[in-house]
Coordinates of C-alpha atoms in Angstrom, one line a residue:
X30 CA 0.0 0.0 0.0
X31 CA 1.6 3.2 -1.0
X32 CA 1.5 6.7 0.5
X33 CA -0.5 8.3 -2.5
X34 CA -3.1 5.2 -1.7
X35 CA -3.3 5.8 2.1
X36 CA -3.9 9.8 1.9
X37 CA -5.4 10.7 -1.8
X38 CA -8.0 7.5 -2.1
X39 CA -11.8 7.8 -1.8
X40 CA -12.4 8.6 2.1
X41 CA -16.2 7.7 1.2
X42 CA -17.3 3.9 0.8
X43 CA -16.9 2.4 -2.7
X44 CA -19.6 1.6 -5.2
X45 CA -19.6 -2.3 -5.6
X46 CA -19.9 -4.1 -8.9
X47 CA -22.9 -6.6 -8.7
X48 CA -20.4 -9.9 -8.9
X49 CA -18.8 -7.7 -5.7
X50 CA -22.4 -7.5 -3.9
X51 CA -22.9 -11.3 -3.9
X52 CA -19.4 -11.8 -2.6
X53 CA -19.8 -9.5 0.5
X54 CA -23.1 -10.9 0.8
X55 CA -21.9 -14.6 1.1
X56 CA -18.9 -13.4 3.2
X57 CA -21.7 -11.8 5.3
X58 CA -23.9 -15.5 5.4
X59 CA -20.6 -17.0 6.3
X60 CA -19.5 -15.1 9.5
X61 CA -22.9 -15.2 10.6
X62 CA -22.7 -18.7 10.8
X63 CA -19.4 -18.5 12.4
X64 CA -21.6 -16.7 15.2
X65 CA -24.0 -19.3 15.4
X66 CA -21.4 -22.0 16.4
X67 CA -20.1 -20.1 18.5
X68 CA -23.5 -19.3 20.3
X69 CA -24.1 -23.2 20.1
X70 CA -20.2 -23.8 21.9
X71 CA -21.3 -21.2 24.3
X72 CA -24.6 -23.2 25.6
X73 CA -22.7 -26.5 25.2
X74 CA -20.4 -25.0 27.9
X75 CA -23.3 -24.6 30.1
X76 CA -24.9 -27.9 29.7
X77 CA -21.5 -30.0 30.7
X78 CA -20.7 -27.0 33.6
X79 CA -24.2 -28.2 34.8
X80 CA -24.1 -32.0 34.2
X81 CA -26.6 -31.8 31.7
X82 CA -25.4 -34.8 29.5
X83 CA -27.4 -35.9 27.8
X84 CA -28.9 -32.7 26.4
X85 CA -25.1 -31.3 25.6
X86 CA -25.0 -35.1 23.5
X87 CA -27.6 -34.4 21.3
X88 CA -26.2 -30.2 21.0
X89 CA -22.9 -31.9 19.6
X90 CA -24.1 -33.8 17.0
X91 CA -25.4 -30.5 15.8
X92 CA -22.0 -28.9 16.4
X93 CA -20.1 -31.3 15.1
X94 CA -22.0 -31.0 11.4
X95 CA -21.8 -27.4 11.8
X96 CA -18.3 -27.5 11.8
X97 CA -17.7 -30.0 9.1
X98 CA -19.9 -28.5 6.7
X99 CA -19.1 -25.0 7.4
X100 CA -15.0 -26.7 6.3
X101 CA -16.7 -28.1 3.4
X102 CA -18.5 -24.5 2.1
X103 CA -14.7 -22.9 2.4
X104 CA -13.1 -26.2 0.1
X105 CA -16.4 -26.1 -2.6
X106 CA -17.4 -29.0 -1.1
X107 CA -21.2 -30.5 -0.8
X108 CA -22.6 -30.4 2.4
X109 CA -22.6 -33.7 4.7
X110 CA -26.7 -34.2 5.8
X111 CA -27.0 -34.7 9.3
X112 CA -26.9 -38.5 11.1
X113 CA -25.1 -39.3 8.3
X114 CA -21.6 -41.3 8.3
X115 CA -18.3 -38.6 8.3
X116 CA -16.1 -41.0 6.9
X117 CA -16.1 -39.2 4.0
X118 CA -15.1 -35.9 5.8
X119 CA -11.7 -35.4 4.6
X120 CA -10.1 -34.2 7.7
X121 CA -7.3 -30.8 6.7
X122 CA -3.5 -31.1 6.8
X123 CA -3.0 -28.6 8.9
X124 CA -0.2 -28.9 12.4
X125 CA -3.8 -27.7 14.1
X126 CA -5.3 -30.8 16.3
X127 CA -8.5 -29.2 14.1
X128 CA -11.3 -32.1 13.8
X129 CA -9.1 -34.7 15.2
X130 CA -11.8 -35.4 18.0
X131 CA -13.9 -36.6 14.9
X132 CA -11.3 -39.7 15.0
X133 CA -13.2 -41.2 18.5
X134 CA -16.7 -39.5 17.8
X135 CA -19.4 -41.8 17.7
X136 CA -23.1 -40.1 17.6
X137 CA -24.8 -43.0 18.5
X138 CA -22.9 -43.7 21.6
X139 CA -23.8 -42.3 24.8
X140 CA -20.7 -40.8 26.2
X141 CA -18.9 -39.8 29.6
X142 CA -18.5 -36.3 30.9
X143 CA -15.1 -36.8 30.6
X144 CA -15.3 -37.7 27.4
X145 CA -17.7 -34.5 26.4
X146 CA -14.9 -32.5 28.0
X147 CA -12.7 -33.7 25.2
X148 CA -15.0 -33.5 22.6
X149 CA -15.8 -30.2 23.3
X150 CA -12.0 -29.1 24.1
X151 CA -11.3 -30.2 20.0
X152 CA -14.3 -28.4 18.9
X153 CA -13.2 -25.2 20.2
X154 CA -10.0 -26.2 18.6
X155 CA -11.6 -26.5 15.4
X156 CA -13.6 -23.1 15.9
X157 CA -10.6 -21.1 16.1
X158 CA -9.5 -23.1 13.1
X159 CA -12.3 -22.4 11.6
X160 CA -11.3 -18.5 11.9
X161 CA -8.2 -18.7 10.7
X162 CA -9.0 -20.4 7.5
X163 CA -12.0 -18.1 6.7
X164 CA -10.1 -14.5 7.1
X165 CA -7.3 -16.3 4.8
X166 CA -10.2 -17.3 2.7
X167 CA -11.8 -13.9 2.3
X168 CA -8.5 -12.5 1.9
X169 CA -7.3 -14.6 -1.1
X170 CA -10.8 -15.3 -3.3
X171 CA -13.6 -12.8 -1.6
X172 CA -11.6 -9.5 -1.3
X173 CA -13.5 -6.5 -2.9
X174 CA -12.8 -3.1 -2.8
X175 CA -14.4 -2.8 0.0
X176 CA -11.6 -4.8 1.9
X177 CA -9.8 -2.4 0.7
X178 CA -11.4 0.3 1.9
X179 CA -11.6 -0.9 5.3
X180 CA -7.9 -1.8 5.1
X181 CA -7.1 1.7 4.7
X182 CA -10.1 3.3 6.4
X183 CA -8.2 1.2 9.7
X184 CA -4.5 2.4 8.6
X185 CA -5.5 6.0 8.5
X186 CA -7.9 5.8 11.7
X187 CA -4.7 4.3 13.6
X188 CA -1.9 6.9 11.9
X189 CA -4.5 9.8 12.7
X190 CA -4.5 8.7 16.1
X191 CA -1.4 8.3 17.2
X192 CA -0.4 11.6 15.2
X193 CA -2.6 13.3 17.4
X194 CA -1.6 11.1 20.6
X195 CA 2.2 11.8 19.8
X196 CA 1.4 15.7 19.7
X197 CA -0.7 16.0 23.0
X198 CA 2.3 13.6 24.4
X199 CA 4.8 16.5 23.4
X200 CA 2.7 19.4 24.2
X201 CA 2.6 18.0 27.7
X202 CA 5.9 17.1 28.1
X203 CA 7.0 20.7 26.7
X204 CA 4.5 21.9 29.6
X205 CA 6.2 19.8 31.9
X206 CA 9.7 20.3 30.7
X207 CA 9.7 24.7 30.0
X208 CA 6.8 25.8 32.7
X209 CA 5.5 29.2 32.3
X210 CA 4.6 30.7 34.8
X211 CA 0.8 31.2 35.7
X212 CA -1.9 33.4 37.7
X213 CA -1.6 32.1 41.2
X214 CA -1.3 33.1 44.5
X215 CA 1.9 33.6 47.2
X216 CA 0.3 32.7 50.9
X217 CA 1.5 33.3 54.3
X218 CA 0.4 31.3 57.2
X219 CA 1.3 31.8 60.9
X220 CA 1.5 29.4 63.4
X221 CA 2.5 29.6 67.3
X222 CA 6.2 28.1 67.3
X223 CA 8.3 25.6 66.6
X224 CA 6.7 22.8 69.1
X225 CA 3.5 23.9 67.4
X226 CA 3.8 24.1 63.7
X227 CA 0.2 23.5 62.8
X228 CA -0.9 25.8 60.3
X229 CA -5.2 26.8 59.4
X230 CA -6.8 28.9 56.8
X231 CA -8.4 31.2 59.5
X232 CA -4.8 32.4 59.9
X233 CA -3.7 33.0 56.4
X234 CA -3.1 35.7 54.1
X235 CA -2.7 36.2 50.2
X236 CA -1.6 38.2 47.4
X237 CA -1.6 36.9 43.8
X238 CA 1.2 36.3 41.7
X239 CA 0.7 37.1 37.8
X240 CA 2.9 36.7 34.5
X241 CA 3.6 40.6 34.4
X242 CA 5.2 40.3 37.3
X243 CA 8.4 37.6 35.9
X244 CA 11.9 38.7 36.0
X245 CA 11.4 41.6 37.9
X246 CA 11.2 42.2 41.7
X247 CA 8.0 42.3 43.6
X248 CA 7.0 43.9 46.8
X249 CA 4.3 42.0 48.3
X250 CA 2.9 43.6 51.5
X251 CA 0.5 41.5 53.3
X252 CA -1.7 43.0 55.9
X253 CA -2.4 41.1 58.9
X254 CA -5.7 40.4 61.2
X255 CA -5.9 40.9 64.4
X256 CA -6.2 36.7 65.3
X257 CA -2.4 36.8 63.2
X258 CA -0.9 39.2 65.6
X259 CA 0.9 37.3 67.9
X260 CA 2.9 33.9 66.7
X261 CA 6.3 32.4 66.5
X262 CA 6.7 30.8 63.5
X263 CA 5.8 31.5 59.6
X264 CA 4.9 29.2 56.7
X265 CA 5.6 30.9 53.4
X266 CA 4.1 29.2 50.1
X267 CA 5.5 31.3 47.3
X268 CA 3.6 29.8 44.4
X269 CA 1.5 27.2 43.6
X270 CA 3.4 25.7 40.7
X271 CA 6.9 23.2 39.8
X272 CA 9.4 24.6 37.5
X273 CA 9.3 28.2 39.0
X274 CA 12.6 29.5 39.8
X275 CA 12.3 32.1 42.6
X276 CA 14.5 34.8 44.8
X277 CA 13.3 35.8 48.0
X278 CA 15.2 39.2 48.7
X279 CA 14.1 40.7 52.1
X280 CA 11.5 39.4 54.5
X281 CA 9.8 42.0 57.2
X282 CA 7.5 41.6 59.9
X283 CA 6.4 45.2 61.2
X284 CA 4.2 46.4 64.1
X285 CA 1.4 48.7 64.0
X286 CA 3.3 51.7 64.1
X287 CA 6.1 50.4 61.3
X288 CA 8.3 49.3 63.3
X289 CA 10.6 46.3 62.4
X290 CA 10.0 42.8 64.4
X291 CA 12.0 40.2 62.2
X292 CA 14.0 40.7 59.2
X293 CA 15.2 38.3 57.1
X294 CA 17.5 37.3 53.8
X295 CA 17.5 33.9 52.7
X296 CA 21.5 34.0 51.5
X297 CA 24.2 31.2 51.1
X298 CA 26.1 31.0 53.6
X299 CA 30.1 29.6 54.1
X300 CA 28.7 26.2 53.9
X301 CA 26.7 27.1 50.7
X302 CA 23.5 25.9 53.3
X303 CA 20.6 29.4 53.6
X304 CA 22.2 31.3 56.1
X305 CA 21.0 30.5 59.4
X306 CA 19.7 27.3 58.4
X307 CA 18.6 26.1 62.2
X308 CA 16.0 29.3 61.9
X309 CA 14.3 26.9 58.5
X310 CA 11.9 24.1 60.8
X311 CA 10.9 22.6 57.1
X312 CA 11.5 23.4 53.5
X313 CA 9.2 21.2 50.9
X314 CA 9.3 20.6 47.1
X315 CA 11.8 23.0 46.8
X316 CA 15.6 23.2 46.0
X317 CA 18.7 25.3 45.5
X318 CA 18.5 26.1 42.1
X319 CA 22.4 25.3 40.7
X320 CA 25.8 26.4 42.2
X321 CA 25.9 29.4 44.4
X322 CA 28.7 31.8 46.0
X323 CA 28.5 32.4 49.7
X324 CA 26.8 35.6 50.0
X325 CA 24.4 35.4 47.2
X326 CA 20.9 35.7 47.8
X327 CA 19.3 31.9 47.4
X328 CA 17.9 31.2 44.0
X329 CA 15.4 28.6 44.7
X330 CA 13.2 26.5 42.3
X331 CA 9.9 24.7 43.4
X332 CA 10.2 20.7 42.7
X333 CA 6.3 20.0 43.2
X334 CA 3.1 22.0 43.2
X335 CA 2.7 22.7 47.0
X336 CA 6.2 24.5 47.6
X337 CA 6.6 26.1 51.1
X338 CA 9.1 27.0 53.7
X339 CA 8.5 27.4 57.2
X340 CA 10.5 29.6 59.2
X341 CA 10.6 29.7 63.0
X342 CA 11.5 33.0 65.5
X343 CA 11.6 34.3 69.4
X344 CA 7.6 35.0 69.6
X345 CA 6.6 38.4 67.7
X346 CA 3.4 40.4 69.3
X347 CA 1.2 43.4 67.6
X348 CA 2.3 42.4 64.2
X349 CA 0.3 44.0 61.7
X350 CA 2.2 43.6 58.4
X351 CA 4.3 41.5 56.4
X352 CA 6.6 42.7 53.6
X353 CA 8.2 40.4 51.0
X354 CA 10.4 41.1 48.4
X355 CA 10.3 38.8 45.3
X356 CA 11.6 37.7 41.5
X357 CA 9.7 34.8 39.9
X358 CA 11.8 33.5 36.8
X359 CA 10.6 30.6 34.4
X360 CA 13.3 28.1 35.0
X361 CA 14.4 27.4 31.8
X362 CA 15.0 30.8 30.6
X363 CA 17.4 31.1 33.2
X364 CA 21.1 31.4 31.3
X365 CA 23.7 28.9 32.9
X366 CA 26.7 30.6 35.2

């Protein structure tokens, strides 16, 4: 099948000649007996399952013709009547065990369950058989166009989708591999101290984050509640999104009347650890983001979607505001050192 064939033939079905009706109508008549033998296995299953013996005996010698004269139709052969002797039956060269039970079949003697167990073990050999030889027989001597166009119409439906497949598969993985950075939200919690970590969204506040703000420092002030006033410990999450590479500059804590309670910068220290690194209780889904010089502010990049840091401090009281400064980068902009 070429290329021109697969993209630039009819995508509509083909008109059929009249010798090519007939055929797809006796391929039609065949495979619907194909389903009636299979039906027929199907309650022969259930008789023996349910020691119904005798009644599956008398259901084979119906199989058993079915089979043999459905062989026959394929070869051009006349059709065997029913009670009458097989020994006629030519049985196929084929390395299949295909109508080999016919060799000990006997309609006239009642048999065993055992031996209707191995009767009906060869028939469903010969079924599958059966199968076989009919798609190699519609293949070779009742192909029509419209074989053909289901060939193709099959071809194209599986090229079409994996084309599209392969393309969401790389639009997600370029997602996941080059982030870009979204509208979201930086949060701070507070919590009492560092025996009590336990954070709540009653004592939370938020400002959000957008796309005009990348590559450029951000003040974010956060004005606090009266129920936030009085704590010893913070939980910052600075975005809600992996692949964001971040610089937190300066954190303040100020009273009512301006005044400065904690101050931080998160910087690298001698040990190329965050400066002060016993004052950081936890830091999750988040990492130093390549090689850093002591002194240097920490550029950090969030490894997961629920990226916070929580830092702990001597107990602050009448704090009324919290200001953060911030860069947001898209990680894979960022040039190598």
């Amino acid at each position: 099948m070429s290329v021109k064939e697969l993209f630039l033939s009819y995508w509509r079905s083909p008109v059929l000649s009249p010798e090519e009706v007939k055929i797809e109508v006796l391929k039609k008549e065949k495979k619907q007996k194909l389903v009636e033998i299979e039906s027929r296995l199907e309650s022969l299953e259930i008789l023996i399952s349910n020691d119904k013996l005798a009644d599956a005996n008398i259901l084979f010698n119906y199989v058993v013709y079915d089979l043999v004269n459905y062989y026959q139709s394929l070869n051009g052969k006349k059709e065997i009547p029913k009670d009458s002797d097989l020994s006629s039956f030519q049985l196929p060269e084929t390395k299949s065990k295909a109508f080999q039970f016919l060799k000990n079949f006997n309609q006239h003697v009642e048999v065993t369950e055992t031996k209707l167990n191995e009767i009906f073990e060869g028939c469903l050999i010969t079924y599958n058989f059966l199968i076989d030889e009919s798609k190699s027989f519609f293949r070779s001597k009742m192909e029509t166009k419209l074989d053909r166009f289901k060939q193709i119409r099959k071809i194209r439906i599986i090229s079409i989708t994996s084309i599209l497949l392969l393309s969401l598969i790389s639009v997600l993985y370029y997602q996941y591999k080059f982030p870009v950075l979204k509208d979201q939200s930086i949060k701070m919690y507070t919590f009492v101290d560092k025996e009590h970590p336990q954070t709540s969204e009653s004592l939370m506040v938020s400002l959000p984050v957008t796309k005009s703000g990348v590559g450029v420092w951000n003040e974010y002030v956060f004005t606090l509640p009266e129920p936030m006033s009085k704590f010893g410990g913070l939980r910052i999450d600075p975005l809600e999104q992996r692949g964001i590479r971040f610089v937190l500059d300066d954190l303040q804590i100020l009273d009512t009347n301006g005044k400065v309670l904690y101050s931080k910068k998160i910087t690298v220290s001698q040990s190329l650890l965050p400066e002060d690194y016993q004052d950081f209780l936890e830091i999750s889904d988040i990492k130093t983001a390549g090689r850093q010089l002591p002194g240097e502010l920490v550029e950090m990049i969030s490894t997961g979607r629920d990226p916070k840091i929580l830092l702990v401090f001597p107990t602050l009281e009448n704090a009324k505001t919290i200001k953060v400064k911030m860069k947001y980068i898209e990680a894979h902009k960022v040039k190598k050192k």
